[in-house]
Coordinates of C-alpha atoms and ligand atoms in Angstrom, one line a residue:
M247 CA -27.7 -19.2 -2.8
P248 CA -28.4 -18.7 0.2
E249 CA -30.9 -15.3 1.5
P250 CA -29.3 -12.6 3.1
Q251 CA -30.3 -12.0 6.1
T252 CA -31.7 -8.9 7.2
V253 CA -29.3 -8.0 9.8
H254 CA -27.8 -3.6 9.7
C255 CA -24.5 -2.8 10.7
D256 CA -24.7 0.3 13.6
M257 CA -23.6 3.0 11.9
Q258 CA -23.8 5.4 15.0
R259 CA -21.5 3.3 16.5
F260 CA -19.1 3.3 13.0
M261 CA -19.5 7.0 12.6
S262 CA -17.9 7.2 16.7
G263 CA -15.6 4.9 16.2
F264 CA -14.5 6.4 12.6
T265 CA -14.4 9.8 14.2
D266 CA -12.3 9.2 17.2
V267 CA -9.6 7.9 14.0
S268 CA -9.6 10.8 12.5
H269 CA -9.2 12.8 15.5
I270 CA -5.7 10.8 15.8
G271 CA -2.8 12.6 13.5
S272 CA -4.9 15.1 12.4
T273 CA -4.4 17.6 10.6
G274 CA -7.0 20.2 11.9
D275 CA -7.9 21.2 8.2
G276 CA -10.0 17.6 7.6
G277 CA -7.1 15.3 7.0
V278 CA -4.5 13.5 8.9
N279 CA -0.7 12.7 9.2
R280 CA -0.1 9.0 10.2
P281 CA 2.4 8.1 8.9
F282 CA 4.4 4.9 10.3
G283 CA 6.3 5.2 12.9
S284 CA 5.0 8.5 13.3
E285 CA 3.4 8.9 17.4
A286 CA -0.1 9.1 15.7
D287 CA 0.6 5.5 13.8
L288 CA 1.4 4.5 18.0
Q289 CA -1.7 6.4 19.4
L290 CA -3.6 4.6 16.7
R291 CA -2.5 1.2 17.2
A292 CA -3.1 1.2 21.2
W293 CA -6.8 2.1 20.2
L294 CA -7.3 -0.3 17.7
T295 CA -5.9 -3.1 20.6
R296 CA -8.6 -1.6 23.1
R297 CA -11.5 -1.4 21.0
M298 CA -10.6 -4.9 18.9
K299 CA -10.9 -5.9 22.6
D300 CA -13.7 -4.8 24.2
A301 CA -15.2 -6.5 21.2
G302 CA -13.7 -9.6 22.7
L303 CA -11.7 -10.2 20.2
Q304 CA -8.1 -12.1 21.3
V305 CA -5.9 -9.5 20.1
T306 CA -1.8 -10.0 18.8
V307 CA 0.7 -8.1 17.7
D308 CA 3.2 -9.8 15.3
A309 CA 6.7 -9.4 14.6
I310 CA 6.4 -6.8 11.8
G311 CA 3.8 -4.7 13.9
N312 CA 0.8 -5.7 12.5
L313 CA -2.6 -6.1 14.4
W314 CA -4.6 -8.8 14.6
G315 CA -8.1 -9.4 16.3
M316 CA -9.4 -12.7 16.3
K317 CA -12.3 -14.9 17.4
A318 CA -12.3 -18.5 17.6
G319 CA -14.9 -20.7 15.3
S320 CA -16.5 -23.8 15.2
D321 CA -14.4 -25.5 12.7
P322 CA -10.0 -24.6 14.9
G323 CA -8.9 -24.8 10.5
P324 CA -7.8 -20.8 8.7
A325 CA -10.0 -17.4 9.3
I326 CA -11.4 -15.4 6.8
V327 CA -9.3 -12.0 8.1
L328 CA -10.8 -8.7 7.1
G329 CA -9.3 -5.7 7.3
S330 CA -6.5 -3.0 5.8
H331 CA -4.0 -0.9 7.4
H332 CA -4.1 2.2 9.4
D333 CA -1.8 4.1 9.1
S334 CA -1.9 7.5 6.4
V335 CA 0.6 9.5 3.5
P336 CA 2.1 12.1 4.3
F337 CA -0.5 15.3 4.9
G338 CA -3.9 12.3 3.2
G339 CA -6.9 11.8 3.6
R340 CA -9.4 9.8 6.9
F341 CA -10.5 7.0 4.8
D342 CA -7.8 5.2 3.0
G343 CA -6.5 2.8 5.1
P344 CA -8.7 2.7 8.5
L345 CA -12.4 2.2 6.6
G346 CA -11.1 -0.8 5.8
V347 CA -10.1 -2.0 9.8
L348 CA -13.0 0.2 11.2
A349 CA -14.8 -1.5 9.0
A350 CA -14.2 -5.4 10.1
L351 CA -14.4 -4.7 13.6
E352 CA -18.1 -3.7 13.2
V353 CA -19.1 -6.8 10.9
I354 CA -17.9 -9.2 13.5
Q355 CA -19.5 -7.2 16.0
T356 CA -22.4 -7.2 14.5
L357 CA -22.4 -11.0 14.0
Q358 CA -21.3 -11.8 17.0
E359 CA -24.2 -10.0 18.4
T360 CA -27.1 -10.6 16.7
G361 CA -26.3 -14.6 17.2
Y362 CA -23.9 -15.5 14.9
R363 CA -22.2 -18.4 14.8
N364 CA -18.6 -18.7 12.6
R365 CA -17.6 -21.9 11.6
R366 CA -14.3 -20.8 10.2
P367 CA -12.7 -18.1 13.1
L368 CA -12.7 -14.3 11.9
G369 CA -10.5 -11.8 12.3
V370 CA -9.6 -8.2 12.2
V371 CA -6.3 -7.3 11.2
S372 CA -4.2 -3.4 10.3
F373 CA -1.3 -4.3 8.4
T374 CA 1.3 -2.2 9.1
A375 CA 3.2 0.3 7.2
E376 CA 1.3 1.0 3.7
E377 CA 1.9 4.0 2.6
P378 CA 5.3 5.1 1.4
N379 CA 7.3 5.8 4.1
P380 CA 10.7 7.6 6.1
F381 CA 12.0 4.0 5.6
D382 CA 10.8 3.2 1.7
I383 CA 9.5 -0.3 2.4
S384 CA 5.4 0.0 1.6
T385 CA 2.8 -2.8 2.8
M386 CA 5.1 -3.4 4.2
G387 CA 3.2 -5.5 7.6
S388 CA 1.4 -7.8 4.1
R389 CA 4.3 -7.7 2.1
T390 CA 5.9 -9.5 5.1
V391 CA 2.6 -12.2 5.7
A392 CA 3.1 -12.5 2.0
G393 CA 7.1 -14.0 2.9
R394 CA 8.0 -11.0 0.1
L395 CA 10.4 -9.1 2.8
T396 CA 13.1 -10.8 4.2
T397 CA 15.0 -10.2 8.0
E398 CA 18.2 -8.6 6.0
Q399 CA 16.5 -6.0 3.9
L400 CA 14.4 -5.4 6.3
L401 CA 17.2 -4.6 9.0
A402 CA 19.1 -2.8 6.3
A403 CA 16.2 -0.4 6.6
H404 CA 16.7 3.0 8.2
D405 CA 14.8 6.8 7.8
G406 CA 17.0 9.8 6.3
T407 CA 17.8 11.0 9.6
G408 CA 20.0 6.7 10.7
R409 CA 17.1 5.6 12.4
P410 CA 16.7 1.8 12.1
L411 CA 13.5 0.2 11.4
E412 CA 13.4 -2.7 13.6
L413 CA 13.9 0.5 16.4
A414 CA 10.4 1.4 14.9
I415 CA 9.0 -1.8 14.5
A416 CA 10.1 -2.6 18.2
Q417 CA 8.0 0.7 19.0
A418 CA 4.9 -0.5 17.1
G419 CA 5.4 -3.6 19.7
G420 CA 7.1 -6.0 16.9
D421 CA 11.0 -7.2 17.0
L422 CA 12.7 -7.8 13.7
R423 CA 14.5 -10.7 15.2
R424 CA 11.6 -12.5 15.2
L425 CA 9.9 -12.3 12.1
S426 CA 9.5 -16.2 10.8
G427 CA 6.5 -16.6 12.9
V428 CA 4.6 -13.4 10.4
R429 CA 4.6 -15.8 7.2
K430 CA 0.9 -16.8 6.8
T431 CA -0.1 -19.3 4.1
D432 CA -3.7 -20.5 3.2
R433 CA -3.7 -23.1 6.0
D434 CA -4.0 -20.1 8.5
L435 CA -5.7 -17.9 6.2
F436 CA -8.8 -18.7 4.1
A437 CA -10.7 -15.7 3.1
F438 CA -8.8 -12.2 2.8
L439 CA -11.5 -8.7 2.6
E440 CA -10.6 -5.7 2.8
L441 CA -12.4 -2.4 2.1
H442 CA -11.5 0.8 0.9
I443 CA -11.9 3.9 -1.2
E444 CA -12.1 3.8 -4.9
Q445 CA -10.0 7.1 -5.3
G446 CA -10.2 7.8 -8.5
R447 CA -14.1 9.1 -9.5
R448 CA -15.2 5.6 -12.3
L449 CA -17.6 4.9 -9.3
E450 CA -19.4 8.4 -9.0
S451 CA -19.6 8.9 -12.2
A452 CA -21.3 6.1 -12.4
G453 CA -23.8 6.1 -9.3
M454 CA -22.7 2.8 -8.2
S455 CA -22.9 2.0 -4.4
A456 CA -19.8 -0.4 -4.4
G457 CA -17.3 -1.9 -7.0
V458 CA -15.8 -5.8 -6.8
V459 CA -12.1 -4.9 -7.6
T460 CA -11.0 -7.8 -10.1
G461 CA -6.9 -6.9 -9.7
V462 CA -4.5 -4.6 -8.6
C463 CA -2.0 -3.2 -10.6
G464 CA 2.0 -3.8 -10.4
I465 CA 3.9 -1.0 -9.0
Y466 CA 7.4 0.0 -10.1
R467 CA 9.5 2.3 -8.1
E468 CA 13.3 3.4 -8.0
L469 CA 15.2 6.7 -6.6
V470 CA 17.1 8.6 -9.4
S471 CA 20.4 10.2 -8.4
V472 CA 21.0 13.2 -10.5
A473 CA 25.0 14.3 -9.6
G474 CA 25.7 17.8 -11.3
E475 CA 28.6 20.5 -10.2
A476 CA 27.4 22.9 -7.4
N477 CA 29.0 26.8 -8.5
H478 CA 28.4 30.2 -7.8
A479 CA 25.4 31.0 -9.3
G480 CA 26.5 34.9 -10.8
T481 CA 30.2 33.5 -12.4
T482 CA 29.5 30.3 -13.9
R483 CA 28.9 31.3 -17.1
L484 CA 26.0 29.0 -19.0
T485 CA 27.9 27.0 -21.1
D486 CA 29.7 26.6 -18.1
R487 CA 27.4 24.4 -15.6
R488 CA 26.1 21.0 -14.9
D489 CA 23.0 22.3 -13.8
A490 CA 21.5 18.8 -11.3
L491 CA 17.8 21.0 -10.8
L492 CA 18.2 21.4 -14.7
A493 CA 18.6 17.4 -15.9
G494 CA 16.2 16.2 -12.9
A495 CA 13.4 18.7 -14.2
E496 CA 14.3 17.7 -17.7
L497 CA 13.6 14.0 -16.9
A498 CA 10.3 14.9 -15.1
L499 CA 8.3 16.0 -17.6
G500 CA 10.4 13.7 -19.8
V501 CA 7.9 11.6 -17.9
E502 CA 5.3 13.2 -18.9
R503 CA 6.6 13.3 -22.6
L504 CA 6.9 9.5 -22.7
L505 CA 3.4 8.9 -21.4
L506 CA 1.7 11.7 -23.6
D507 CA 3.7 9.6 -26.7
R508 CA 2.4 6.6 -25.4
L509 CA -1.3 7.2 -25.3
S510 CA -1.4 9.0 -28.8
R511 CA 0.3 6.1 -30.5
R512 CA -2.8 3.5 -28.6
S513 CA -4.8 6.5 -29.9
R514 CA -3.6 6.8 -32.9
A515 CA -3.4 2.4 -33.4
A516 CA -6.5 2.4 -31.7
N517 CA -8.2 4.4 -34.6
N518 CA -6.6 2.8 -37.6
R519 CA -7.8 0.0 -36.1
E520 CA -4.6 -2.1 -36.0
E521 CA -4.6 -2.9 -31.7
N522 CA -6.8 -5.3 -30.4
A523 CA -8.9 -4.0 -28.1
P524 CA -8.9 -3.4 -24.7
A525 CA -9.5 -5.8 -22.2
A526 CA -12.9 -5.1 -20.2
I527 CA -11.6 -4.0 -17.1
F528 CA -9.4 -1.2 -18.4
R529 CA -12.1 0.0 -21.2
D530 CA -12.6 3.2 -18.7
N531 CA -10.2 5.1 -19.7
P532 CA -6.4 4.1 -21.6
E533 CA -4.4 5.4 -18.5
E534 CA -5.8 2.8 -16.1
E535 CA -3.0 0.5 -18.6
L536 CA -0.1 2.6 -17.4
I537 CA 1.1 5.5 -15.5
A538 CA 3.8 7.3 -13.9
T539 CA 4.8 10.3 -11.1
V540 CA 7.5 12.0 -10.5
G541 CA 6.5 12.5 -6.9
R542 CA 9.5 12.8 -4.5
F543 CA 12.3 15.3 -5.4
A544 CA 15.0 17.4 -3.2
I545 CA 17.8 19.3 -5.0
T546 CA 21.3 19.6 -3.3
P547 CA 22.0 22.5 -1.4
N548 CA 19.2 24.1 -2.7
A549 CA 20.3 27.6 -2.0
P550 CA 19.3 30.8 -4.0
N551 CA 22.8 31.3 -5.2
I552 CA 24.2 27.8 -6.0
I553 CA 24.5 25.7 -8.6
P554 CA 22.6 22.8 -8.0
G555 CA 24.9 20.0 -7.2
Q556 CA 22.8 16.8 -6.6
C557 CA 19.3 16.3 -7.7
D558 CA 17.7 12.9 -5.7
F559 CA 14.0 12.0 -7.2
T560 CA 11.2 9.0 -7.9
V561 CA 9.8 7.9 -10.9
E562 CA 6.9 5.3 -9.8
I563 CA 4.9 3.3 -13.1
R564 CA 2.5 1.5 -12.1
G565 CA 0.4 -0.9 -14.6
A566 CA -1.5 -3.7 -15.3
S567 CA 1.2 -5.4 -16.7
S568 CA 5.1 -6.1 -15.5
S569 CA 5.7 -6.0 -19.0
A570 CA 4.6 -2.5 -19.5
I571 CA 5.4 -1.5 -16.7
H572 CA 9.0 -2.1 -17.5
S573 CA 9.2 -1.6 -21.2
F574 CA 8.2 2.2 -19.3
A575 CA 11.5 1.7 -17.5
A576 CA 13.9 0.8 -20.5
E577 CA 12.3 3.4 -22.4
F578 CA 12.6 6.2 -18.7
G579 CA 16.6 4.7 -18.5
A580 CA 17.4 5.4 -22.6
L581 CA 16.2 9.2 -22.0
A582 CA 18.3 9.5 -18.9
K583 CA 21.4 8.6 -21.1
Q584 CA 20.6 11.0 -23.5
I585 CA 19.8 13.8 -20.7
G586 CA 22.6 12.3 -18.9
A587 CA 25.1 13.0 -21.8
A588 CA 23.7 16.0 -22.6
R589 CA 23.8 18.1 -19.4
G590 CA 27.6 16.1 -18.3
V591 CA 26.0 15.4 -15.4
Q592 CA 25.5 11.5 -14.0
I593 CA 23.0 10.0 -13.2
S594 CA 22.6 7.0 -11.3
R595 CA 18.9 4.4 -11.2
K596 CA 18.4 2.3 -7.9
V597 CA 15.1 -0.1 -8.2
I598 CA 13.2 0.0 -4.9
L599 CA 9.7 -1.8 -6.4
D600 CA 9.2 -4.1 -8.8
Q601 CA 5.2 -5.5 -7.7
A602 CA 4.0 -8.0 -9.9
P603 CA 0.1 -7.1 -10.9
E604 CA -2.3 -9.3 -8.9
A605 CA -5.5 -11.0 -9.7
M606 CA -8.3 -11.2 -7.2
D607 CA -9.9 -14.2 -6.3
D608 CA -13.0 -15.9 -7.9
T609 CA -14.8 -17.3 -5.2
V610 CA -14.4 -13.9 -3.2
T611 CA -15.3 -11.7 -5.9
D612 CA -18.1 -13.9 -7.0
T613 CA -19.4 -14.1 -3.7
L614 CA -19.2 -10.1 -3.6
R615 CA -21.1 -10.0 -6.8
S616 CA -23.5 -12.4 -5.2
A617 CA -23.9 -10.9 -2.5
A618 CA -24.3 -7.4 -3.5
A619 CA -27.1 -8.7 -5.9
A620 CA -28.5 -10.5 -3.2
L621 CA -28.8 -7.3 -1.1
R622 CA -30.4 -4.9 -4.6
I623 CA -26.5 -3.0 -4.5
P624 CA -26.2 -2.6 -7.4
C625 CA -22.1 -2.3 -7.9
R626 CA -19.8 -2.9 -10.9
D627 CA -16.3 -4.1 -11.6
L628 CA -13.5 -2.0 -11.1
F629 CA -9.2 -2.8 -11.9
S630 CA -7.7 -1.0 -9.4
M631 CA -4.5 1.3 -9.8
A632 CA -4.3 1.9 -6.5
G633 CA -2.0 -0.4 -4.5
H634 CA -3.6 -2.4 -1.5
D635 CA -2.7 -4.7 0.7
A636 CA -4.7 -7.5 -0.7
A637 CA -3.1 -7.3 -3.4
H638 CA 0.1 -9.6 -1.4
I639 CA -2.5 -11.7 0.4
A640 CA -3.8 -12.8 -2.8
S641 CA -0.4 -14.1 -2.9
F642 CA -1.4 -17.0 -0.9
T643 CA -5.1 -17.8 -0.4
K644 CA -8.1 -16.5 -1.7
A645 CA -8.5 -13.1 -1.4
G646 CA -11.4 -9.6 -2.5
M647 CA -12.1 -6.0 -2.3
L648 CA -14.7 -4.0 -2.5
F649 CA -15.2 -0.3 -3.2
V650 CA -16.9 3.2 -1.9
P651 CA -17.4 5.9 -4.0
S652 CA -14.6 9.0 -3.5
I653 CA -16.3 12.2 -4.1
D654 CA -15.1 14.0 -6.6
G655 CA -12.2 11.2 -7.4
K656 CA -9.9 12.9 -4.6
S657 CA -7.5 10.7 -2.3
H658 CA -4.1 11.5 -0.7
C659 CA -5.2 14.5 0.1
K660 CA -7.2 16.2 3.2
E661 CA -10.2 16.2 0.9
E662 CA -11.0 12.6 0.9
E663 CA -14.8 11.8 1.1
T664 CA -17.2 8.9 1.3
R665 CA -20.4 9.4 1.7
M666 CA -21.3 7.4 5.3
D667 CA -24.9 6.0 3.0
D668 CA -22.4 3.9 0.3
I669 CA -20.5 2.9 3.5
S670 CA -23.8 1.0 5.3
H671 CA -24.4 -0.4 1.4
A672 CA -20.9 -1.9 1.1
L673 CA -20.4 -2.7 4.9
A674 CA -23.9 -5.3 3.7
I675 CA -22.4 -6.5 1.4
L676 CA -19.3 -7.3 3.8
L677 CA -21.2 -8.7 6.8
E678 CA -23.6 -10.8 3.7
T679 CA -19.8 -11.7 1.6
T680 CA -18.4 -13.2 5.1
R681 CA -21.3 -15.2 5.9
R682 CA -21.4 -16.8 2.7
L683 CA -17.0 -17.3 2.7
D684 CA -17.8 -19.2 6.1
G685 CA -20.8 -21.6 4.2
L686 CA -18.8 -22.8 2.2
D687 CA -17.2 -25.6 1.6
I688 CA -14.3 -25.5 -1.1
D689 CA -11.1 -25.8 -0.2
A690 CA -10.1 -24.8 -4.3
Ligands
LIG1791 O1 -0.2 3.8 -3.6 C1 -0.9 3.5 -3.2 O2 -1.8 3.0 -4.3 C2 -2.0 3.5 -1.8 O3 -2.8 4.2 -1.9 N1 -1.2 3.4 -0.9
LIG1792 MN1 -2.8 5.1 0.2
LIG1793 MN1 -4.9 2.3 1.1

């Protein structure tokens, strides 16, 4: 393996950019609120465009609104692209997404300034709408690049106020009627690298600055609608009620019960040595194999003196295997039937996402590990139970991810934080990995 070059990214420049970006959509309490389609999303797009241009990159916005900044290489072939997303969850943190975009910019700018002559084209990307958003389509930009979303699906999407997705994409500089040019293959992208916060506690507990991601979990989401009967809160006897909220609440608690049952079955089986040892990547914590959440919950009409007639909520299931996810969804379905019958309510379910787990590419993960080792930065392998754009890019080309520790494991909240020292180490690994991938001759 080549010796790493002693090239350091400009951490002052990085931090000043990060501070600027954190102000866009700031909630004033340490967090940001920058969902896709918001004014802050548009402001940050403008900021990134300026920054990419200042770095000498050729900037384009594709038809789904992904922002690309490219630098030609001495060879015209497929590019190495680094990046992530710049939108946030509602009232989220400053690091989830922008860290990877700003790191990409810093690495490419540093390589340029130190006179590095890239063989392959190099680029930065900020993907559109990675997080769940009012249009109920997450990882929208990377899924479209991977050919996993159709024009029909996208044109049919509206938010809760009836605003068409097409309009929000047009405001971001895209055009849903011209999506054919968005799709990329391994002839366009040689490799994709994403730096991201871990969003858990494993790196912090291990005292490590960096983690190499082995794979990204599958994610399944469904919308559940419970139709009961609205009625007077004072005069309707308990036996006459068809309370949609109580059925929904019972189902939400049922999700937790199913998970706890699963964990206790699993630990009994492990104690009895009836089960094979779990795969190495999941050994830290059995919950990393499967987890489920009711994260959105609404009742109608939502008034103190009316028995709720309608309850709508989401169930999200994540796991390391699609079969485990689907079998949990089936258990939930059986519970919904049982509770629906017992409470006299109609329960309907609609799947809005069913995404398989995705492994990261061996060449990229090996290169990340060897770059870290050459720089003497301790790192470990991790499986991700958070979803990422890299999972979709991995479906058609070499993709890899590097994680940095999240203080106290906090994410999707204003307390989200990562030490600048860890980021500085990660930038060094990313830069060295980019250099090594650029030098690789293989097309395998
Ligand atoms: O939902 C996720 O795991 C990611 O943060 N978008
Ligand atoms: Mn996120
Ligand atoms: Mn993210």
